[in-house]
PDB file of C-alpha atoms in Angstrom:
ATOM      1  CA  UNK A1102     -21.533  12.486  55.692  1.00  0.00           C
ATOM      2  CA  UNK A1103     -23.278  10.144  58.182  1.00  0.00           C
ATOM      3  CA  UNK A1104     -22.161  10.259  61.632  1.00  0.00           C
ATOM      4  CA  UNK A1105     -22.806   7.059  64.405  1.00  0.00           C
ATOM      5  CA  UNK A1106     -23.289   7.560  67.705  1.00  0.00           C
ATOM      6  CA  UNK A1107     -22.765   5.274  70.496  1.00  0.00           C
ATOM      7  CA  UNK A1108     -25.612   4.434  73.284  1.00  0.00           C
ATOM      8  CA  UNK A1109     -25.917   2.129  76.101  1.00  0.00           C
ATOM      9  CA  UNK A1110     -28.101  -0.361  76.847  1.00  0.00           C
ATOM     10  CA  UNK A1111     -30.868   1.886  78.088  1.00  0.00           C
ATOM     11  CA  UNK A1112     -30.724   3.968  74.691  1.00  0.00           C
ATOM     12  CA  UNK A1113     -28.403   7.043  76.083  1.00  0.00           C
ATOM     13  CA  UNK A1114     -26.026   8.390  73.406  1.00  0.00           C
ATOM     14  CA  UNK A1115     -22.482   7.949  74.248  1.00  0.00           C
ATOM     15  CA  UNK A1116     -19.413   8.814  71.982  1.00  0.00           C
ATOM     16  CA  UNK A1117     -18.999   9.280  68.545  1.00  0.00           C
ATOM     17  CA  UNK A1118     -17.815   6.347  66.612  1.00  0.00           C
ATOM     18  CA  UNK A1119     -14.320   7.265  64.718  1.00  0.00           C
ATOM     19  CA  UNK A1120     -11.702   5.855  63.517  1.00  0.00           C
ATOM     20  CA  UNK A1121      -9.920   6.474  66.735  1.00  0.00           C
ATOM     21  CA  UNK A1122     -12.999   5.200  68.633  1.00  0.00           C
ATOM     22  CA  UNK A1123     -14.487   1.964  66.016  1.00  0.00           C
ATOM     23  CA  UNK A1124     -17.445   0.148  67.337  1.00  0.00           C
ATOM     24  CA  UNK A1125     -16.211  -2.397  70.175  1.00  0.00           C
ATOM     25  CA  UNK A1126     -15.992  -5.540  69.241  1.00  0.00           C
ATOM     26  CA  UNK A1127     -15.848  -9.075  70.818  1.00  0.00           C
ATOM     27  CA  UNK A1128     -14.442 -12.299  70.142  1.00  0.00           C
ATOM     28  CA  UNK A1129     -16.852 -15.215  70.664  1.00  0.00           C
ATOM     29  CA  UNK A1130     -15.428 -18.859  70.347  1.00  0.00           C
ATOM     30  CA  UNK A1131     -16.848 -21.312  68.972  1.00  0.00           C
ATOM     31  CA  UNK A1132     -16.161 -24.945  70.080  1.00  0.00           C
ATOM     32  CA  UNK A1133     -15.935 -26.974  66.960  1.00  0.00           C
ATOM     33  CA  UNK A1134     -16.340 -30.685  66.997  1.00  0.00           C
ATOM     34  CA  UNK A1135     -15.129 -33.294  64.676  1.00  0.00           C
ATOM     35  CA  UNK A1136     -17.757 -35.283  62.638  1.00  0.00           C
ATOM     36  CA  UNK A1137     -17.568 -38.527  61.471  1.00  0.00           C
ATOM     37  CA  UNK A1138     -17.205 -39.920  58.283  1.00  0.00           C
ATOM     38  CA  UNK A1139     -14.776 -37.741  56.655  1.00  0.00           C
ATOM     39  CA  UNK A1140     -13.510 -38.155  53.126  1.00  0.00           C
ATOM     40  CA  UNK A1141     -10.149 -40.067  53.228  1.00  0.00           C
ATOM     41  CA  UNK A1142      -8.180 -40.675  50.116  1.00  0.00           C
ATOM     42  CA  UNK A1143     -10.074 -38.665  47.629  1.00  0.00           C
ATOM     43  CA  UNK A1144      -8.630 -38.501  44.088  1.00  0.00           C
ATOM     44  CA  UNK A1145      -7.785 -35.418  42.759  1.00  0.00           C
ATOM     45  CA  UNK A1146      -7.074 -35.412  39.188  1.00  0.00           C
ATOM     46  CA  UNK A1147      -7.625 -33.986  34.866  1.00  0.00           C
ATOM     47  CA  UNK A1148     -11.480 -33.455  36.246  1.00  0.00           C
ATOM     48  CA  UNK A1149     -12.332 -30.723  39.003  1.00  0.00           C
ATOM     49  CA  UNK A1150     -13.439 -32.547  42.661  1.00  0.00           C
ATOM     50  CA  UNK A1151     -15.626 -30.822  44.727  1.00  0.00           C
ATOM     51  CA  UNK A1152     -16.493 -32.209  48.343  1.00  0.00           C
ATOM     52  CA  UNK A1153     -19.615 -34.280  49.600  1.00  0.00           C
ATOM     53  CA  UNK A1154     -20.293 -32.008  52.870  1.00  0.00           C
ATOM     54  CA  UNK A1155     -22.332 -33.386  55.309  1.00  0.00           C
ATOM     55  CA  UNK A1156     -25.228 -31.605  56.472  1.00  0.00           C
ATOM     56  CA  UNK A1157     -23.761 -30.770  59.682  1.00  0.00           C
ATOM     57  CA  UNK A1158     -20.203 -29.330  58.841  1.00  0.00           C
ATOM     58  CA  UNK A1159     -19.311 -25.981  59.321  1.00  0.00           C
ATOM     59  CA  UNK A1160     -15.629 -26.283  58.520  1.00  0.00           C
ATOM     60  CA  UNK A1161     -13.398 -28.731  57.188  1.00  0.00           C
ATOM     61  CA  UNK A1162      -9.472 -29.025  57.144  1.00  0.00           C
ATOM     62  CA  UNK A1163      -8.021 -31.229  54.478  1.00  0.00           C
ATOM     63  CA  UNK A1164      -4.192 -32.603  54.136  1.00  0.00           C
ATOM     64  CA  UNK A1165      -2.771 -32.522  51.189  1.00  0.00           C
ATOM     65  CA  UNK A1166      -1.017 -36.318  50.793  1.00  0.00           C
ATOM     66  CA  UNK A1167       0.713 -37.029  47.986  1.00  0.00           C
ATOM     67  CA  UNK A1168       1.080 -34.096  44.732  1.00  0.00           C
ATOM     68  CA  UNK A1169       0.449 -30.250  44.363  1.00  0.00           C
ATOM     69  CA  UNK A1170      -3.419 -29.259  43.842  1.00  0.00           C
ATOM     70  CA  UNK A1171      -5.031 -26.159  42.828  1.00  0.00           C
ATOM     71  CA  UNK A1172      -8.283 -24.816  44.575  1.00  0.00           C
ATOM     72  CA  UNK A1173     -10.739 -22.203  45.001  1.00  0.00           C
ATOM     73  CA  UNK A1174     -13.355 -21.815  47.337  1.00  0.00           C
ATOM     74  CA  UNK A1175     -15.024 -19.315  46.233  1.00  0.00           C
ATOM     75  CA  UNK A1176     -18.337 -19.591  43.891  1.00  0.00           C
ATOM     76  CA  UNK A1177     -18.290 -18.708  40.175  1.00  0.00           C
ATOM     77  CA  UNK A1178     -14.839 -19.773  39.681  1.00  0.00           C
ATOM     78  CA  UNK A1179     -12.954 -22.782  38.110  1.00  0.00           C
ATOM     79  CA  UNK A1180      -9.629 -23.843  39.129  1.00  0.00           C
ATOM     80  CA  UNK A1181      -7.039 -25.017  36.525  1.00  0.00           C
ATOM     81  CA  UNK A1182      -3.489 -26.764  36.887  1.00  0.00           C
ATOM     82  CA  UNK A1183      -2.324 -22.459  36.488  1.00  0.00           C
ATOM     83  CA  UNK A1184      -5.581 -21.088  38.208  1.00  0.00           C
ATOM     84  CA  UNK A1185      -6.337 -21.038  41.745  1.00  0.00           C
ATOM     85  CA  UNK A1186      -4.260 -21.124  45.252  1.00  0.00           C
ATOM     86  CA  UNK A1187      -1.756 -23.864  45.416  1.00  0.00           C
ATOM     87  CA  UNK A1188      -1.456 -26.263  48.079  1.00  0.00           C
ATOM     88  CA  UNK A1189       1.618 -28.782  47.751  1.00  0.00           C
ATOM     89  CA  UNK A1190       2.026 -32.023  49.287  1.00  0.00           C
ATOM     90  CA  UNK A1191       1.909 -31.994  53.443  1.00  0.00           C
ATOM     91  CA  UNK A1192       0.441 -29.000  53.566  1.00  0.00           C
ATOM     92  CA  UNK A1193      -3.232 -28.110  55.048  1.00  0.00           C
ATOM     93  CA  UNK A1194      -6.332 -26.624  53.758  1.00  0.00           C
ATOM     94  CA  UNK A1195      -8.515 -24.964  55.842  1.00  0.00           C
ATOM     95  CA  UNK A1196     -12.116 -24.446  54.803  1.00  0.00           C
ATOM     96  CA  UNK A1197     -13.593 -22.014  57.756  1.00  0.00           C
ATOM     97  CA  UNK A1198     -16.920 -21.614  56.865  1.00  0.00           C
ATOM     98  CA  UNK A1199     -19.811 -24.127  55.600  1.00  0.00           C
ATOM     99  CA  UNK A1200     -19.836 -21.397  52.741  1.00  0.00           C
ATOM    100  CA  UNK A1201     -16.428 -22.708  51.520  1.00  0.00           C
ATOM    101  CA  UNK A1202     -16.659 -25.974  52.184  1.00  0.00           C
ATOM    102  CA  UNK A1203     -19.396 -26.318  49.272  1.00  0.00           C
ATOM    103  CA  UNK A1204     -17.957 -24.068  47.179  1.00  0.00           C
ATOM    104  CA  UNK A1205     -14.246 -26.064  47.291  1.00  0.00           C
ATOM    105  CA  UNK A1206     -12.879 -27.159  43.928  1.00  0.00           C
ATOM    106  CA  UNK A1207      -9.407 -28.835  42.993  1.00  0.00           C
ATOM    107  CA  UNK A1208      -7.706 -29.867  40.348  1.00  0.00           C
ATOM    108  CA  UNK A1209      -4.279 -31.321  40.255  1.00  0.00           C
ATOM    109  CA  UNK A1210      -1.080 -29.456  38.755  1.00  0.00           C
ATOM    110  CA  UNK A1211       1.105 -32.342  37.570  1.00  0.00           C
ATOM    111  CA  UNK A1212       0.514 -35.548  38.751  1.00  0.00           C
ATOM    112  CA  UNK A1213      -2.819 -36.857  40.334  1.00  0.00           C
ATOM    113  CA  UNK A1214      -2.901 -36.239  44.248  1.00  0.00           C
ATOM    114  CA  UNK A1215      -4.778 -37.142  47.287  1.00  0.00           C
ATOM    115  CA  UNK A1216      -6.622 -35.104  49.984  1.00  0.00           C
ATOM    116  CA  UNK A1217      -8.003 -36.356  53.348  1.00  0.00           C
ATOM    117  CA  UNK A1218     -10.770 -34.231  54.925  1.00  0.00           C
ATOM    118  CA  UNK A1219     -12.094 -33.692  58.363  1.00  0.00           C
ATOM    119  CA  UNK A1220     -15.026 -32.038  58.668  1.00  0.00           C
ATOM    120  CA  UNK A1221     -15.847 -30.019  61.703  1.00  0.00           C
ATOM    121  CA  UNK A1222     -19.355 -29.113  63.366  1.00  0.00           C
ATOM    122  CA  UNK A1223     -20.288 -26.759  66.377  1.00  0.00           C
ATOM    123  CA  UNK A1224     -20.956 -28.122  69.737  1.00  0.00           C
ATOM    124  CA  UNK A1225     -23.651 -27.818  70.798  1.00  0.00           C
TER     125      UNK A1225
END
């Protein structure tokens, strides 16, 4: 059993990290800033579509326009019309990581369908 031990900034041990006592933790927001030249009306259809990310984007949020499409995000796998995480018509994907936004994949379920996607960067 390993046990972690808490110190300050000038190295003197402090408490015992526990489950009672985790190691603290703080939340640092990010501003994120639209980029231009998103991809509006892209296709989804029979054929997997990934995304063209642009070198800056750290995020991306797409709307789903007009039918049901299946997606991953994930590396290694392959969505199919039965495979994946569904997003329906109106609803939004959010890609939170650069990670996932070149790793997206859709396919449509029934009917071809249409994403919009804004891609988001960090100020700076």
């Amino acid at each position: 059993m390993a046990l972690i031990r808490l110190s300050d900034e000038r190295g003197v041990p402090g408490d015992f990290v526990t489950e009672l006592s985790p190691f603290p933790t703080r939340d640092v927001p990010l501003r994120r800033i639209p980029l231009s030249g998103g991809q509006l009306g892209l296709v989804v259809s029979t054929n997997v579509v990934a995304l063209t990310v642009p070198d800056a984007a750290t995020s991306a949020e797409m709307y789903v326009r007009t039918a049901s499409v299946t997606f991953i995000r994930t590396s290694g796998l392959i969505p199919s019309a039965t495979a994946g995480f569904q997003a329906d018509a109106t609803d939004i994907i959010v890609l939170r990581s650069r990670d996932e936004c070149l790793e997206f994949k859709a396919i449509r379920v029934s009917a071809d369908a249409t994403l919009d996607a804004e891609y988001f960067g960090e100020a700076a």
